[in-house]
Amino acid sequence: MRLQTLKLDPATIILFGATGDLSRRKLFPALFNLFKREMLPPSFAIIGVARRDFSQETFREFVLQALKEFGGYQAHDEQQWNSFCAHLNYAQVNLTEAEHYEKLREVVEQRESEKDIPQNRAFYLAIAPELFSSVSANLKNSRLVETDGWKRLLIEKPFGHDRSSAEKLNREIRAVFEEEEIYRIDHYLGKEMVQNIEVIRFANSLFEPLWNNKYIANVQITSSETVGVEDRGGYYEQAGALRDMAQNHMLQMLMMIAMEPPSSLQKEATRDEKVKVLRSLRTYSVDEVKDHIIRGQYTRFGEYKGYREEEDVDPSSMTDTFVAARLFVDNFRWAGVPFYIRTGKRMPLKSTEIVVEFKNVPENLYFNQHGNLEPNLLSIRIFPYEGIYFKINAKKPGTDGSVSPIAVDFCQNCEGGVNSPEAYERLLHDCLGGDSTYFTRWDEVALAWDFIDPISTAFKEDKVELVSYSAGSWGPPKESHQLLEQNGFHWWPVGEQELPTIHFAKAPFFQVLQDQPNLES
Ligand code: BG6
């Protein structure tokens, strides 16, 4: 939607952490794709900053390898690569050495004058969070941020590890950048279907009138991963699923689902509505946490190691690798509707999906063959499929008069479908165009921590039992199940194996489904 309309000024992107994992896997592929689609500014420079002793050639070779490995680079991209390459430079900087920033400023100024780029600078910190403050201070001291044009800071999560550390970090970076210049990344907000939630909700008269506690029974937001902690044991030990996923990605999806319609598409309108959701989110006291939150940790199963056996993980670690929670948004629209979130590592599927369960019709006359009626479900599928899946009831063809569920299924990235931009493409593009809608504003960060902090305390003080689950399962089965059962609900299956996918371009629009199994096993 906004992708086509932003005006991009000529600019220089200064990428700290240019040899790191995020740059290789996501940022260079995103920049190259934007370049191929002519979605970078009319003139631009990218200056990779890192500690390694790279020549310009070695750096360009490094980037090319990254594109081959992670960016789907093909032989026919060569010509484009050669042009892209001319925009790439490298600066060797030890991030803790103040003098190195003077040298960096010279490199930046030189590139700007060679390419006639006004002093519009985007500083991307793809580096360890401990360095965020000192790098910002060094940017100030070296006058890199004194520009005739604009300056912007793109900053990766985690933004602090609790409210007070986040406040401290915010104060430090605010000494250098204004709030409007800070683009805090939550890459989930760059995902096509997360942005689409807004359009699905507010551009359809079908949904919006029903989008409240009169018609919605509950909402289930799942983001499951099959991977374990990989080589990030050191970081993950401090974060756990709660800080790694719930504080940011899961709450962002909740905000998109629960917010009121924005008054316009102007800059702050969407974020203003999102933050109101967090203001209405019921905060649990440390003692209440156990009643609403499940924490789990994976144990060895088959070929998969248990979490405590992973590299850089304490063999008696109490870190959560799974979290499920029941949340309430205590406002007029949502009073009484539970929002369930669950996220974890080493689960059976890599899947991100939001299932909205509607209330059943009252006193109905129509039943399925088991003598009941399945509720309507709207499933917003974020990954791996991008689309929506809507389950309604209809007469079963034939003479027995019973009711059968029907699926309306739209999948935009299935075979031959739309090739949506990667989250990082969209976010980089938005930042260069000065649109901060899909970045996290400070008040969102602060309120998210206010919600998370008592939960972290309850975990730390062992007020919530740490329940183990076998690697490859859906988390602690009994506890996770009970969380919903207490309200008369159950988790709806997510992911490809449970719900048949009809490719919208090829298949009939409606399909009669078999009765769905109720629960994941
Ligand atoms: C990151 C977390 O923010 O999100 C990772 O730090 C997690 O632990 C990742 O794997 C998941 O993102 P996605 O886009 O693969 O769902």
XYZ file of C-alpha atoms and ligand atoms in Angstrom, residues 26 157 187-188 191 223-225 227 230 232 235-236 244-245 248-249 345 350 352 383, ligand 1:
37
model
C 18.570 -10.369 5.724
C 15.673 -5.461 19.259
C 10.493 -7.278 11.867
C 7.038 -8.806 12.363
C 5.527 -8.912 7.322
C 4.210 -18.272 16.453
C 5.920 -21.615 16.581
C 9.428 -22.461 15.480
C 14.565 -24.585 15.442
C 20.990 -22.617 17.444
C 22.424 -18.054 20.314
C 21.713 -14.444 24.351
C 18.719 -16.728 24.774
C 12.667 -12.787 22.732
C 9.204 -13.123 21.185
C 7.702 -7.636 20.935
C 6.365 -9.767 18.058
C 11.267 -23.132 20.004
C 7.332 -23.206 11.744
C 2.716 -17.898 12.495
C 3.816 -17.760 7.750
C 13.577 -12.998 16.339
C 13.967 -13.834 17.513
O 13.200 -11.717 16.758
O 12.489 -13.604 15.659
C 14.324 -15.233 17.063
O 15.066 -13.238 18.170
C 13.220 -15.838 16.255
O 14.621 -16.066 18.180
C 12.784 -14.892 15.144
O 13.709 -17.038 15.690
C 11.545 -15.414 14.463
O 11.281 -14.641 13.338
P 10.523 -15.245 12.090
O 10.374 -14.105 11.145
O 11.399 -16.350 11.550
O 9.227 -15.780 12.601
